[in-house]
Amino acid sequence: MDSGIKRIAILGSTGSIGQQTLDVIRALTAKFRVIGLAGGANLRLLEKQINEFQPVMFYSSVKPDFSCKCEFLSKGEFRP
């Protein structure tokens, strides 16, 4: 059964457009679920986003030194 909730992955979540997109999702939490985040070298912000949105997977251009309940994907592990 379709609950009407759209699953979304945010590429560039730590950039300005990615942050604005997450602001919209915060306002529409009944309509969207973040399942993936990808960010650059701003690991503090990425970690904060991961803790808030609880995605099932994330990617960073640098390997983070923090752990979370989601899966880190390296460049060779991208799965559609």
mmCIF file of C-alpha atoms in Angstrom:
data_model
loop_
_atom_site.group_PDB
_atom_site.id
_atom_site.type_symbol
_atom_site.label_atom_id
_atom_site.label_comp_id
_atom_site.label_asym_id
_atom_site.label_seq_id
_atom_site.Cartn_x
_atom_site.Cartn_y
_atom_site.Cartn_z
ATOM 1 C CA MET A 1 0.000 0.000 0.000
ATOM 2 C CA ASP A 2 1.339 3.446 -0.950
ATOM 3 C CA SER A 3 1.381 5.706 2.100
ATOM 4 C CA GLY A 4 1.939 8.783 -0.060
ATOM 5 C CA ILE A 5 5.327 9.467 1.508
ATOM 6 C CA LYS A 6 8.027 10.102 -1.093
ATOM 7 C CA ARG A 7 11.472 8.680 -0.373
ATOM 8 C CA ILE A 8 14.237 11.051 -1.383
ATOM 9 C CA ALA A 9 18.034 11.175 -1.451
ATOM 10 C CA ILE A 10 19.735 14.558 -1.251
ATOM 11 C CA LEU A 11 22.956 14.866 -3.239
ATOM 12 C CA GLY A 12 25.021 17.796 -2.028
ATOM 13 C CA SER A 13 23.135 18.041 1.264
ATOM 14 C CA THR A 14 25.817 20.195 2.887
ATOM 15 C CA GLY A 15 25.768 22.804 0.111
ATOM 16 C CA SER A 16 23.427 25.778 -0.002
ATOM 17 C CA ILE A 17 20.842 24.181 -2.305
ATOM 18 C CA GLY A 18 20.952 20.921 -0.342
ATOM 19 C CA GLN A 19 20.416 22.784 2.923
ATOM 20 C CA GLN A 20 17.481 24.686 1.427
ATOM 21 C CA THR A 21 16.007 21.409 0.192
ATOM 22 C CA LEU A 22 16.258 19.959 3.696
ATOM 23 C CA ASP A 23 14.525 23.092 5.046
ATOM 24 C CA VAL A 24 11.601 22.358 2.714
ATOM 25 C CA ILE A 25 11.546 18.710 3.804
ATOM 26 C CA ARG A 26 11.462 19.807 7.463
ATOM 27 C CA ALA A 27 8.318 21.771 6.672
ATOM 28 C CA LEU A 28 6.771 18.826 4.793
ATOM 29 C CA THR A 29 7.731 15.866 6.985
ATOM 30 C CA ALA A 30 4.388 14.175 6.350
ATOM 31 C CA LYS A 31 5.178 14.008 2.623
ATOM 32 C CA PHE A 32 8.895 13.145 2.469
ATOM 33 C CA ARG A 33 11.349 10.695 4.048
ATOM 34 C CA VAL A 34 15.080 11.241 3.539
ATOM 35 C CA ILE A 35 16.654 7.857 2.770
ATOM 36 C CA GLY A 36 20.058 9.077 1.585
ATOM 37 C CA LEU A 37 22.418 12.000 2.077
ATOM 38 C CA ALA A 38 25.580 12.843 0.177
ATOM 39 C CA GLY A 39 27.870 15.673 1.134
ATOM 40 C CA GLY A 40 31.358 16.994 0.722
ATOM 41 C CA ALA A 41 34.009 17.687 3.320
ATOM 42 C CA ASN A 42 31.731 19.463 5.836
ATOM 43 C CA LEU A 43 31.477 16.429 8.113
ATOM 44 C CA ARG A 44 30.065 18.314 11.103
ATOM 45 C CA LEU A 45 27.061 19.439 9.098
ATOM 46 C CA LEU A 46 26.653 16.042 7.440
ATOM 47 C CA GLU A 47 26.720 14.320 10.836
ATOM 48 C CA LYS A 48 24.079 16.750 12.130
ATOM 49 C CA GLN A 49 21.889 16.034 9.089
ATOM 50 C CA ILE A 50 22.323 12.274 9.535
ATOM 51 C CA ASN A 51 21.304 12.496 13.185
ATOM 52 C CA GLU A 52 18.252 14.574 12.310
ATOM 53 C CA PHE A 53 16.961 12.731 9.240
ATOM 54 C CA GLN A 54 18.175 9.173 10.003
ATOM 55 C CA PRO A 55 18.813 8.093 6.384
ATOM 56 C CA VAL A 56 19.549 4.455 5.577
ATOM 57 C CA MET A 57 22.747 5.398 3.736
ATOM 58 C CA PHE A 58 25.093 8.320 3.238
ATOM 59 C CA TYR A 59 28.164 9.313 1.258
ATOM 60 C CA SER A 60 30.914 11.839 1.849
ATOM 61 C CA SER A 61 33.808 12.796 -0.380
ATOM 62 C CA VAL A 62 36.036 12.068 2.620
ATOM 63 C CA LYS A 63 35.713 9.023 4.857
ATOM 64 C CA PRO A 64 34.121 10.218 8.092
ATOM 65 C CA ASP A 65 35.474 9.311 11.500
ATOM 66 C CA PHE A 66 32.020 9.155 13.089
ATOM 67 C CA SER A 67 29.605 6.267 13.215
ATOM 68 C CA CYS A 68 25.866 6.235 12.827
ATOM 69 C CA LYS A 69 23.038 3.759 12.357
ATOM 70 C CA CYS A 70 23.160 4.114 8.584
ATOM 71 C CA GLU A 71 25.458 2.693 5.941
ATOM 72 C CA PHE A 72 28.454 4.584 4.543
ATOM 73 C CA LEU A 73 28.853 4.105 0.794
ATOM 74 C CA SER A 74 32.223 4.525 -0.863
ATOM 75 C CA LYS A 75 32.614 5.632 -4.493
ATOM 76 C CA GLY A 76 32.532 2.056 -5.782
ATOM 77 C CA GLU A 77 29.438 1.058 -3.817
ATOM 78 C CA PHE A 78 26.770 3.245 -5.400
ATOM 79 C CA ARG A 79 23.550 1.295 -5.813
ATOM 80 C CA PRO A 80 20.548 2.618 -7.750
#
